[in-house]
Short mmCIF file of C-alpha atoms and ligand atoms in Angstrom, two decimals:
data_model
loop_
_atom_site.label_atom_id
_atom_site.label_comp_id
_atom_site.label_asym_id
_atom_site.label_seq_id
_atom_site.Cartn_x
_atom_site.Cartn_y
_atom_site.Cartn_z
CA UNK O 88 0.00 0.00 0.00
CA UNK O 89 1.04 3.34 -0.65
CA UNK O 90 2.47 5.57 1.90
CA UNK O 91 -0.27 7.58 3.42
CA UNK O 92 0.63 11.77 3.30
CA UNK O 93 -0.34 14.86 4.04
CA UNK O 94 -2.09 17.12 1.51
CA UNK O 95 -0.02 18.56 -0.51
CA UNK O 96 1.24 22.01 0.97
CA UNK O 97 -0.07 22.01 4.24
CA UNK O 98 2.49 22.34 7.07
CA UNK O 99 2.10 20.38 10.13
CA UNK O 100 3.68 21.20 13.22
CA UNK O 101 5.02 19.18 15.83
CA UNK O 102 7.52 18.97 18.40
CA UNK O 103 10.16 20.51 19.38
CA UNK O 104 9.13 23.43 16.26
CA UNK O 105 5.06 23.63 17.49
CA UNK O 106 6.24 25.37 20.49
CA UNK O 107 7.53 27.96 18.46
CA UNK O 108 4.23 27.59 16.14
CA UNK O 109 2.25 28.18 19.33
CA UNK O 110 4.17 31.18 21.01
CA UNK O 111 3.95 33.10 17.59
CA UNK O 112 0.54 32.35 17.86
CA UNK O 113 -0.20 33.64 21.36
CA UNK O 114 2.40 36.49 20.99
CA UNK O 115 0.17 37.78 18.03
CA UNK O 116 -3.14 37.44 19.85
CA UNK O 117 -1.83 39.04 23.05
CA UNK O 118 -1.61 42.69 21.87
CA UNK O 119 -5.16 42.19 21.01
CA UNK O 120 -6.23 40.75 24.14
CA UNK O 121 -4.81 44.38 26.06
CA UNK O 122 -6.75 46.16 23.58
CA UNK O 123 -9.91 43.90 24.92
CA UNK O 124 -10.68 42.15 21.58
CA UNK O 125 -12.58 38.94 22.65
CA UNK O 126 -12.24 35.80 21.12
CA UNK O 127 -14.53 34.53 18.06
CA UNK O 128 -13.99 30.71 17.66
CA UNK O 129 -15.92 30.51 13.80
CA UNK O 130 -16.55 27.82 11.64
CA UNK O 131 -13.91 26.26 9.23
CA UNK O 132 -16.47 26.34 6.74
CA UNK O 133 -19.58 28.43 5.66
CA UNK O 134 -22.18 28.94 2.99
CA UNK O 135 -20.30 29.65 -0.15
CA UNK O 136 -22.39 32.68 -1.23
CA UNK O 137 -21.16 34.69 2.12
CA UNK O 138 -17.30 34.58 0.21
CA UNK O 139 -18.68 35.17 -3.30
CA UNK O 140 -21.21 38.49 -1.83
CA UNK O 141 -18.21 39.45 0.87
CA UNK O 142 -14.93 39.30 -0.98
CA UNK O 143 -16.25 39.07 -4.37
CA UNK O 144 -16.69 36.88 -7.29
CA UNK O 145 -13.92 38.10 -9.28
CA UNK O 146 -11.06 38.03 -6.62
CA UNK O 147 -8.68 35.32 -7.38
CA UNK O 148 -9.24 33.68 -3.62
CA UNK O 149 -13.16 33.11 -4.48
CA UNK O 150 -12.99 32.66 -8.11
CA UNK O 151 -9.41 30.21 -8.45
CA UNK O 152 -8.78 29.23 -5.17
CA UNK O 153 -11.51 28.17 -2.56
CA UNK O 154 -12.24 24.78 -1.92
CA UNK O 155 -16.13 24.27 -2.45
CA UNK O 156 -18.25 20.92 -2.23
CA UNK O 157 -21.87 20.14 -1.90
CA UNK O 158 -23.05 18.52 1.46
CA UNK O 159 -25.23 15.69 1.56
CA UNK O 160 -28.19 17.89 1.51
CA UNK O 161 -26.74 19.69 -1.78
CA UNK O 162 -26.05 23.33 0.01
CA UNK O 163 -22.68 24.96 -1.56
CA UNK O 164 -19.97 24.84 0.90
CA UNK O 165 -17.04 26.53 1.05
CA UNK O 166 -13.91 25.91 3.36
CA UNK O 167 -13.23 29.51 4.57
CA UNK O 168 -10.51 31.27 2.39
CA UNK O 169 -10.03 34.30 4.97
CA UNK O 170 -11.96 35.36 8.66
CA UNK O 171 -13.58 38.68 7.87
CA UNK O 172 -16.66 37.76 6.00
CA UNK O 173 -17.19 35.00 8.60
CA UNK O 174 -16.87 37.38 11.68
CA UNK O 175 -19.25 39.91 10.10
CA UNK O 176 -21.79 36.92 9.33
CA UNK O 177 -21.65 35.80 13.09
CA UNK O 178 -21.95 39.67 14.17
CA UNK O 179 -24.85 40.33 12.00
CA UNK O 180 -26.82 36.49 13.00
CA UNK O 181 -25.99 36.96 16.76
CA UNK O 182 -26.62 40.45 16.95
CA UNK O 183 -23.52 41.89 18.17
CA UNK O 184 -23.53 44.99 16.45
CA UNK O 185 -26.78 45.89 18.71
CA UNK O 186 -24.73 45.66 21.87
CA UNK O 187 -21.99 48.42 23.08
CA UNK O 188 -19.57 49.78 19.63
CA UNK O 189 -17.03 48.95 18.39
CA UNK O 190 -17.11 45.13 18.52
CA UNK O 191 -14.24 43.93 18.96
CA UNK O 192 -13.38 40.52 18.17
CA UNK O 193 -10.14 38.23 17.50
CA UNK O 194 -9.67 34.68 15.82
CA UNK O 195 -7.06 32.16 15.09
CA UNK O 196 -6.90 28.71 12.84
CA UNK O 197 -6.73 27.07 9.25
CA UNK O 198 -7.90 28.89 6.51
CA UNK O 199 -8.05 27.05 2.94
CA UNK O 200 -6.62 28.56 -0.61
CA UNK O 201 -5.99 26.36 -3.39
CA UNK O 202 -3.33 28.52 -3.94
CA UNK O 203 0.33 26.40 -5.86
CA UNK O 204 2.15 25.58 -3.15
CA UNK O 205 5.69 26.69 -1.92
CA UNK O 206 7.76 27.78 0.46
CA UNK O 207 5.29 30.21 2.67
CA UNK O 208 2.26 29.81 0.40
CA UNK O 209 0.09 27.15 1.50
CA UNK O 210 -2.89 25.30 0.43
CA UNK O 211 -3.75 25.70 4.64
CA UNK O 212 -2.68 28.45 6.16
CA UNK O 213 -2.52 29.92 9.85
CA UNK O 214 -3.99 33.24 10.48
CA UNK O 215 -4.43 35.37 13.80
CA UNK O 216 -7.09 38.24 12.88
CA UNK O 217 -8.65 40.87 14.28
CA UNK O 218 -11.83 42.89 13.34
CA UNK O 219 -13.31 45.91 14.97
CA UNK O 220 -16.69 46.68 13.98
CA UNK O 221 -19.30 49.64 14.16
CA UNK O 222 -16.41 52.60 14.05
CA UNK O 223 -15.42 55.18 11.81
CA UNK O 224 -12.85 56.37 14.10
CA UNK O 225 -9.63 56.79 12.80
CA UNK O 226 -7.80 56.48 15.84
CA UNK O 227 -9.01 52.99 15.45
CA UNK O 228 -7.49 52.09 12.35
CA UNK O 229 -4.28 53.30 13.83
CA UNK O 230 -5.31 51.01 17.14
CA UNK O 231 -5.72 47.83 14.46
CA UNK O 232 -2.33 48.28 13.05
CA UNK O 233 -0.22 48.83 16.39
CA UNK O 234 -1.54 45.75 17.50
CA UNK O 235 -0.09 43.97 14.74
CA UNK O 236 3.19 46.02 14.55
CA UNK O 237 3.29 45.03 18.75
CA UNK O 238 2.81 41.78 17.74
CA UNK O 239 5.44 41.65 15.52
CA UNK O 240 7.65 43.48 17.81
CA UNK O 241 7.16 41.35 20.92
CA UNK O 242 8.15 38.36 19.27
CA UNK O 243 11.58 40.14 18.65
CA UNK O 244 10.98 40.88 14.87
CA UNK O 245 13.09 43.56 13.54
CA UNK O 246 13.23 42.94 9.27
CA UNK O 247 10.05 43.67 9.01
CA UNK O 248 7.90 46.83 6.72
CA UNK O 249 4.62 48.20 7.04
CA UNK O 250 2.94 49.43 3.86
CA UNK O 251 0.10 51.68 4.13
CA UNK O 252 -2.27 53.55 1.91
CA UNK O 253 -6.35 54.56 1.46
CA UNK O 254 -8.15 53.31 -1.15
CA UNK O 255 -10.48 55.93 -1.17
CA UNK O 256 -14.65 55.46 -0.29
CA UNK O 257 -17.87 54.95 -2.42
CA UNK O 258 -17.56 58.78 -2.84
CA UNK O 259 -14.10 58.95 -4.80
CA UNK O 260 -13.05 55.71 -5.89
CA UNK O 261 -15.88 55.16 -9.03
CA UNK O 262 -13.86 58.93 -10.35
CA UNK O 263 -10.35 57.71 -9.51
CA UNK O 264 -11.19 54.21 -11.37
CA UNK O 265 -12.49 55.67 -14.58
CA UNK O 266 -9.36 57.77 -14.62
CA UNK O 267 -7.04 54.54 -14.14
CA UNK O 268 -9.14 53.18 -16.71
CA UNK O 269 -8.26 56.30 -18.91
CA UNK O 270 -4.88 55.49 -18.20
CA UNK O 271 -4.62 51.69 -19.02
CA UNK O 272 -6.22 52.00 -22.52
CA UNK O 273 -3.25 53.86 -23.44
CA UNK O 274 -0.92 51.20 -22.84
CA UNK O 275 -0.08 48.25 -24.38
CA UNK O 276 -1.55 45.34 -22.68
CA UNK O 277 -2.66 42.12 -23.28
CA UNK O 278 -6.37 40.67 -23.68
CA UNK O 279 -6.43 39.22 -20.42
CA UNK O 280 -4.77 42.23 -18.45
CA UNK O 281 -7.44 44.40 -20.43
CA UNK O 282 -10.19 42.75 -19.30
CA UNK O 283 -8.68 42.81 -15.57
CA UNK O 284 -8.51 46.92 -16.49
CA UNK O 285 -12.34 46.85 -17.29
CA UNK O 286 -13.54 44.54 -14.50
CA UNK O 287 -11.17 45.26 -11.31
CA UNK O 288 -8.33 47.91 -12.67
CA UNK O 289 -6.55 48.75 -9.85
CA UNK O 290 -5.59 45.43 -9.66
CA UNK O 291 -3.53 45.90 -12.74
CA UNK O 292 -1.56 48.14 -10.54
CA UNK O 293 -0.78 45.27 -8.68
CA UNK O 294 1.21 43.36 -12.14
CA UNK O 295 4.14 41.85 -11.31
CA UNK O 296 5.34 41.71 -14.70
CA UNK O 297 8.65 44.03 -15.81
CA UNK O 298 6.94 45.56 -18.97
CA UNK O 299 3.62 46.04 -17.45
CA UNK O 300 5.64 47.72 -14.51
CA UNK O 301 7.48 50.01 -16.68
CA UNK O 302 4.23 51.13 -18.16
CA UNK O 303 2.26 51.92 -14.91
CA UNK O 304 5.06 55.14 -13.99
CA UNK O 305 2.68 57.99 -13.98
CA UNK O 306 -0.26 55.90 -13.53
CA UNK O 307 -2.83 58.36 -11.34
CA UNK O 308 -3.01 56.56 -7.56
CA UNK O 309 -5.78 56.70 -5.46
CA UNK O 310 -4.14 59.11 -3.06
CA UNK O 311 -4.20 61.17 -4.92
CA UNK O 312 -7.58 61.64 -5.87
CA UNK O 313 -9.31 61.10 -2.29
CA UNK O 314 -12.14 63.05 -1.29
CA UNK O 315 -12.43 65.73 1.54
CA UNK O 316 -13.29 62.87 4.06
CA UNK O 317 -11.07 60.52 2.83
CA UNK O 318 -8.01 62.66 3.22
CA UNK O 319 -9.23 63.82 6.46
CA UNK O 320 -8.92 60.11 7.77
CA UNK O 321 -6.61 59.08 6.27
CA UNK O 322 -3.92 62.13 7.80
CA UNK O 323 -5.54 61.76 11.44
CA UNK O 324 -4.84 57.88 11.19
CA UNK O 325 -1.14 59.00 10.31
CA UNK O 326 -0.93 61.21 13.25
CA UNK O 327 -2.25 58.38 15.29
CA UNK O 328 0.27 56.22 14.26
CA UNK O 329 3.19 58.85 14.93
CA UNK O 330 2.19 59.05 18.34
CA UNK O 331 2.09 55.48 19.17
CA UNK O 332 5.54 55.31 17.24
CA UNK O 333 4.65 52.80 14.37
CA UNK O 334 6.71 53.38 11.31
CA UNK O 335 5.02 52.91 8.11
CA UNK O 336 5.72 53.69 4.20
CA UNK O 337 3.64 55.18 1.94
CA UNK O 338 2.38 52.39 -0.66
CA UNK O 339 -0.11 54.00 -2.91
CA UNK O 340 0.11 51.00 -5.29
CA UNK O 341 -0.89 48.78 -2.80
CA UNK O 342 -3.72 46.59 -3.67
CA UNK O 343 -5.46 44.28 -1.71
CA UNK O 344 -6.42 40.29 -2.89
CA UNK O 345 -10.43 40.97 -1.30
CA UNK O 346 -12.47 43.11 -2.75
CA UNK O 347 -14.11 44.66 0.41
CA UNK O 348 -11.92 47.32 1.73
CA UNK O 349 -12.26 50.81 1.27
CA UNK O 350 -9.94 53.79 3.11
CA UNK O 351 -7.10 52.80 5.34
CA UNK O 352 -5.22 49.65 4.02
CA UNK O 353 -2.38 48.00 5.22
CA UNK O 354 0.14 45.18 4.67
CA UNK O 355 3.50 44.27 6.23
CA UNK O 356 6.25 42.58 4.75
CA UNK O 357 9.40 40.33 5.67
CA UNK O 358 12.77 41.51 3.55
CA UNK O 359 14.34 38.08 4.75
CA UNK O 360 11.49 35.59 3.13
CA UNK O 361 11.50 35.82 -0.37
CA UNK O 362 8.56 36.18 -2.76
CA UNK O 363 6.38 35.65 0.04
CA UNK O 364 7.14 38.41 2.73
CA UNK O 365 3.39 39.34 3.41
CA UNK O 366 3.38 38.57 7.22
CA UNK O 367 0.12 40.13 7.39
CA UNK O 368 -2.51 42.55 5.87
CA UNK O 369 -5.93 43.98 6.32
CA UNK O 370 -7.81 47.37 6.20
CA UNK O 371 -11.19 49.01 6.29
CA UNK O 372 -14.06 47.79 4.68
CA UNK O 373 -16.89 50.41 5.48
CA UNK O 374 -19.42 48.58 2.99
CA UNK O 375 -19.32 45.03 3.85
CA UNK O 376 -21.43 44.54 6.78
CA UNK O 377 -24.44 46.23 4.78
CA UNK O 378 -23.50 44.33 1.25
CA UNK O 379 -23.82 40.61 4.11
CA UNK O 380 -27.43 42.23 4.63
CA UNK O 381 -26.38 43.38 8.41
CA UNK O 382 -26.45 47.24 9.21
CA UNK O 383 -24.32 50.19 7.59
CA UNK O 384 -21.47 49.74 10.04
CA UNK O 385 -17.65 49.99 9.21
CA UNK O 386 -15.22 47.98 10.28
CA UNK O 387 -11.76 47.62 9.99
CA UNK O 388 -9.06 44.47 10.87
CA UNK O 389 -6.04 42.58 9.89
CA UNK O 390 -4.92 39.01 9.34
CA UNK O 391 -1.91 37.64 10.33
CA UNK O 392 -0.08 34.56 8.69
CA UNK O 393 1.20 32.75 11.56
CA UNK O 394 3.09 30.03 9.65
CA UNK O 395 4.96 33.25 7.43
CA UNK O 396 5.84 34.82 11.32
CA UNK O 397 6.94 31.78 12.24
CA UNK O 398 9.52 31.45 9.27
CA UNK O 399 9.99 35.08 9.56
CA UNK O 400 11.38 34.54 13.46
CA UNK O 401 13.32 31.42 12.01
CA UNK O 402 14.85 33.82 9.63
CA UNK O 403 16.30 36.23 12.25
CA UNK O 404 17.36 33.31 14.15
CA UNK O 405 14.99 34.16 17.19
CA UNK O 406 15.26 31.97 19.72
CA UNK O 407 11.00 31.40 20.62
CA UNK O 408 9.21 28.86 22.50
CA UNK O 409 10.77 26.30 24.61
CA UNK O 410 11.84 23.74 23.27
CA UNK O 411 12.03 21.43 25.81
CA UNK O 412 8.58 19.97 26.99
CA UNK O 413 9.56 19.00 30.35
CA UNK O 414 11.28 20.18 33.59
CA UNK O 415 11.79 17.79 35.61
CA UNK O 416 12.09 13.72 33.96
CA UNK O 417 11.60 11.19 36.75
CA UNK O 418 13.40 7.31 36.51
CA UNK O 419 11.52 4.93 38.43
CA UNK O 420 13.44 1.22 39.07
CA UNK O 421 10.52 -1.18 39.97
CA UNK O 422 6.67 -0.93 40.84
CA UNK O 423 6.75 0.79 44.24
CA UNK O 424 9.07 3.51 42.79
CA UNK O 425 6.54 4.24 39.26
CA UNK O 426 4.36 4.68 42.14
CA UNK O 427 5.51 6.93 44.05
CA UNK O 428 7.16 8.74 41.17
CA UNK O 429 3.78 9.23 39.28
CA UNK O 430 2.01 10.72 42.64
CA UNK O 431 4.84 13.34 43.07
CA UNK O 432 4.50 14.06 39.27
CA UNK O 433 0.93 14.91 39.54
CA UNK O 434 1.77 17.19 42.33
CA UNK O 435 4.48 18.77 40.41
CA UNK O 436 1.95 19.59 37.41
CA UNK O 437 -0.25 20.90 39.67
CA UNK O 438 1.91 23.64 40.92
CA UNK O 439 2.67 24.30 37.37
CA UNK O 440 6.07 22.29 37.06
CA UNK O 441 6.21 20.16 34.05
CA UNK O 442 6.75 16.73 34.50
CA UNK O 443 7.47 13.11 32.80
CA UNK O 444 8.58 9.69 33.67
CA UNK O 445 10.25 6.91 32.14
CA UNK O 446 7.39 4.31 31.36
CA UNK O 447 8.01 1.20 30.35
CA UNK O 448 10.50 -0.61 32.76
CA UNK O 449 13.38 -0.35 30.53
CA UNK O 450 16.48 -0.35 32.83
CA UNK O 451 18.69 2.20 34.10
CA UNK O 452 20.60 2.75 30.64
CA UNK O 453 17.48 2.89 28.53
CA UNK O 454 15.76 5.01 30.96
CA UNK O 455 18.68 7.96 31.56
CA UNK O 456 18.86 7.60 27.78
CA UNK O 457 15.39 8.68 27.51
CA UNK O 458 15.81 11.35 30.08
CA UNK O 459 18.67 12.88 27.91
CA UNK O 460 16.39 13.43 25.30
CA UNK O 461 13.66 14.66 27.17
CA UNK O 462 16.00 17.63 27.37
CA UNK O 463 14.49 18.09 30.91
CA UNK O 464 17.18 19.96 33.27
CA UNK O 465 16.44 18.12 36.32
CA UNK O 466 16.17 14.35 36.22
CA UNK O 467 14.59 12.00 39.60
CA UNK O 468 16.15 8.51 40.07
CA UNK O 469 14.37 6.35 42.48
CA UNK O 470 16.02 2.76 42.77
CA UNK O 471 15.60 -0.25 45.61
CA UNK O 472 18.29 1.38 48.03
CA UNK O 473 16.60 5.18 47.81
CA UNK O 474 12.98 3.58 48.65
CA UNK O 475 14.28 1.86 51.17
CA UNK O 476 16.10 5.00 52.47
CA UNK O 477 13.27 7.51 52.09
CA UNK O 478 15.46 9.32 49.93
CA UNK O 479 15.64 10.26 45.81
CA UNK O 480 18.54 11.02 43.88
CA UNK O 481 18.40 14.16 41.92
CA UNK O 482 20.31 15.18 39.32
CA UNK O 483 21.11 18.96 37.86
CA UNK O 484 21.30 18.02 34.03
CA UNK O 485 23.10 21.49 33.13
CA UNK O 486 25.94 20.69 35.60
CA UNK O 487 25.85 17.47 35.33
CA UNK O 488 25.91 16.68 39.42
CA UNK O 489 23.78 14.54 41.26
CA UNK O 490 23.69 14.45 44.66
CA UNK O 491 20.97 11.87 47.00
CA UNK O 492 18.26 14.27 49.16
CA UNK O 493 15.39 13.33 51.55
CA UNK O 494 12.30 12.40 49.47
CA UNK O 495 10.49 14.92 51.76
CA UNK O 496 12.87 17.84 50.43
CA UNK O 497 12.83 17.01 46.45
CA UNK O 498 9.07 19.16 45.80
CA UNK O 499 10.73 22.40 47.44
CA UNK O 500 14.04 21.99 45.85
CA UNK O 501 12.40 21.51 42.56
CA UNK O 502 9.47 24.74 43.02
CA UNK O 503 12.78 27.03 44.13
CA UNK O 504 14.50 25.92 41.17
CA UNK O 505 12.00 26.07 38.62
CA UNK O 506 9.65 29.08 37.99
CA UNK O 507 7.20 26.58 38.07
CA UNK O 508 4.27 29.30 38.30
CA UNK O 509 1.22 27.87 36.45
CA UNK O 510 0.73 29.72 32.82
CA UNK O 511 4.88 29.68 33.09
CA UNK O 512 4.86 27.63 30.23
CA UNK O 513 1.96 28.08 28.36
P1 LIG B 1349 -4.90 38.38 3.30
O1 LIG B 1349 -3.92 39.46 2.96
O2 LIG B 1349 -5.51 37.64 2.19
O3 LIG B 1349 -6.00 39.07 4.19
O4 LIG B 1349 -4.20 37.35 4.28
C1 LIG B 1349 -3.59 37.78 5.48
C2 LIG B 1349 -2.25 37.08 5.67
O5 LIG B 1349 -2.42 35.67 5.63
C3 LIG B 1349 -1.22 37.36 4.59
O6 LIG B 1349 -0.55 38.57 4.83
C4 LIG B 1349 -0.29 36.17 4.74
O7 LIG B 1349 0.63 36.40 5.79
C5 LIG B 1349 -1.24 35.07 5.15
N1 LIG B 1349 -1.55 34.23 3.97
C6 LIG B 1349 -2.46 34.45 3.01
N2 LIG B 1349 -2.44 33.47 2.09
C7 LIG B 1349 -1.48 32.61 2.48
C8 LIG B 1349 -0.97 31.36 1.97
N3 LIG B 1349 -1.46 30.80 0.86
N4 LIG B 1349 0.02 30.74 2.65
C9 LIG B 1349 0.52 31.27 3.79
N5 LIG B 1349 0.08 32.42 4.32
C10 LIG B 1349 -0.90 33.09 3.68
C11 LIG B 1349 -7.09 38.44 4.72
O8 LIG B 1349 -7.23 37.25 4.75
C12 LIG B 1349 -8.07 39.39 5.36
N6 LIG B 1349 -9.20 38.62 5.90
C13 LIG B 1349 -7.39 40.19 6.44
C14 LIG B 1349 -8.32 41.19 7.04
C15 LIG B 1349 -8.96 41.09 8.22
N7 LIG B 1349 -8.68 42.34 6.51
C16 LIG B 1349 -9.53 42.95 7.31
N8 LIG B 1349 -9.71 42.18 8.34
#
């Protein structure tokens, strides 16, 4: 039979590197859990007309890339390409947005693009996001995007950009687009970047491409061309983000992949990961809540690619999560001592101080072997002679001395030794 795999580009995680997966995780949720965001846990996967009405039929991540199937009772399913049309649908059902404003949510977990797979682009991918909903505010735009530059910066991040721009409103944009259409018909383009320039053409801003590039210099940006409002917002979220320190860089190309947002958007970038740096993106989307059939409320949020963080902290050779999973590794020769051994462990976990034992009953040799690996830095050997003795021997792995204690002793030596506070480790 065929070895059994994985889907193709998905990343797993697993020890020792999920610790690290994990404490990127947490370390980008945290900022957002000062700021008093509460936690959305959604589903993985949702009617497929909430992506096609909230991020749009002609994005690439609805139209190429999302993975849809019937269910048994022939509904169109969708496995959910991003969070924000999903936290918007569970706003507007639950009626959150009828409570106290702005509501303020966070989320974390698999999201699904049939995207080709490579290093950093993946068919599943890990996102921390954050929306705030029912705000026009400015001040919390800026708010959104120092909790992800926080993020960033408490997991020790320095190569890292943010790009920022507005994208205009429902006032200026239509003007601003027929002029970028104005523009692109006197270039030379092909048939299918023309009919991206009739249907979506600031995404032709977006082309990669050298020749297109060369073409788009003196291409009219959005920026530009804001209204009154617009401008007004978008200079008071600037002085917002001056105060709280965040650096940015002016990005008026900047396109988003989802067709929702409208004024303030934002993406950051990694200089040390390639073609994909985007660690993380989002922005205002002031129409999408009413478009979902909810009220006229704006909203504004990021998402966060955990797995790209992750490689980005791998890339500057930060040293995050622990990667050993125990503290203390117990050796038990014979019944009576497993016994014993397994009652002080649970008292050891319950003060918070990680523990494991050698199971199995193989020998001294196998069993210090074992508690090598374990990586723990204290190690517990109870033989024949120490039970009779009411003693233990325990062993400091770092300097590499043991030394034989009262058994009554080894729980305070151990809790002075280890910052075994509960939540230590998590
Ligand atoms: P997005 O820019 O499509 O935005 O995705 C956010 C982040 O998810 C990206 O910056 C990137 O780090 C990560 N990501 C996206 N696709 C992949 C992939 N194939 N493999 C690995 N990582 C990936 C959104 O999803 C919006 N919902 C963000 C948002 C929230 N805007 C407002 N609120």
């Amino acid at each position: 039979m065929a070895q059994l795999q994985a889907p193709k580009g998905v990343p797993e995680y697993f020890p020792p590197r999920s610790s690290a997966f994990l404490a990127v995780r947490d370390a980008l949720a945290a900022p957002a859990r000062l700021a008093g965001y509460g936690y959305a846990e959604l589903p993985v996967f949702e009617d497929t007309a909430l992506y096609v009405r909230g991020v749009g039929e002609s994005t690439d991540v609805v139209a190429k890339e999302m993975y849809t199937f019937e269910d048994r009772g022939g509904r169109s399913l969708s496995l959910r390409p991003e969070g924000t049309a999903g936290v918007m649908r569970l706003v507007i059902e639950h009626g959150l947005d009828r409570g106290q404003l702005p509501v303020k949510l966070w989320y974390s977990g698999p999201f699904f693009r049939a995207e080709r797979p490579q290093q950093g682009r993946y068919r599943q991918l890990q996102q921390v996001g954050i929306e705030a909903i029912g705000s026009m505010d400015p001040a919390l735009d800026a708010e959104v995007i120092a909790i992800a530059d926080a993020g960033f910066r408490s997991l020790g991040l320095q190569q890292f950009t943010l790009q920022l721009t507005s994208l205009g409103c429902a006032n200026c944009r239509p003007s601003y687009r027929l002029l970028l259409q104005e523009f692109l018909t006197g270039l030379v383009l092909d048939e299918a970047t023309r009919a991206r320039a009739a249907i979506n053409p600031l995404r032709v801003l977006d082309d990669k491409r050298p020749d297109v590039q060369a073409q788009l210099m003196g291409a009219p940006y959005m920026v530009d061309h804001l209204c009154v409002e617009c401008r007004e917002h978008y200079d008071e979220v600037r002085q917002h983000l001056r105060a709280v320190g965040v650096e940015w860089t002016e990005a008026p190309s900047l396109v988003r992949g989802l067709d929702y947002y409208t004024r303030t958007a934002f993406e950051f970038s990694h200089s040390l990961l390639g073609a994909q740096s985007g660690i993380g993106g989002g922005g205002r989307y002031d129409g999408l809540m009413e478009s979902l059939g909810g009220q006229a409320l704006s909203g504004i949020g990021f998402g966060i690619g955990t797995d790209r963080t992750l490689l980005a902290c791998e890339a500057e050779s930060l040293d995050i999560g622990s990667a050993t999973l125990v503290d203390v590794f117990a050796v038990p020769m014979g019944v009576a001592a497993k016994q014993k051994l397994v009652a002080l462990g649970a008292e050891l976990r319950r003060s918070g101080i990680r523990f494991d034992l050698a199971f199995g009953d193989r020998g001294l040799k196998g069993a210090m072997k074992a508690a090598d690996r374990s990586g723990a830095p204290w190690v517990l050997v109870l033989g024949e002679q120490e039970l009779a003795d009411g003693t233990v021997v325990i062993r400091d792995m770092s300097l590499g001395e043991q030394r034989t204690v009262a058994w009554e002793s080894v729980q305070p030596i151990l809790a002075q030794n280890i910052q075994g506070t509960e939540g230590a480790h998590s």
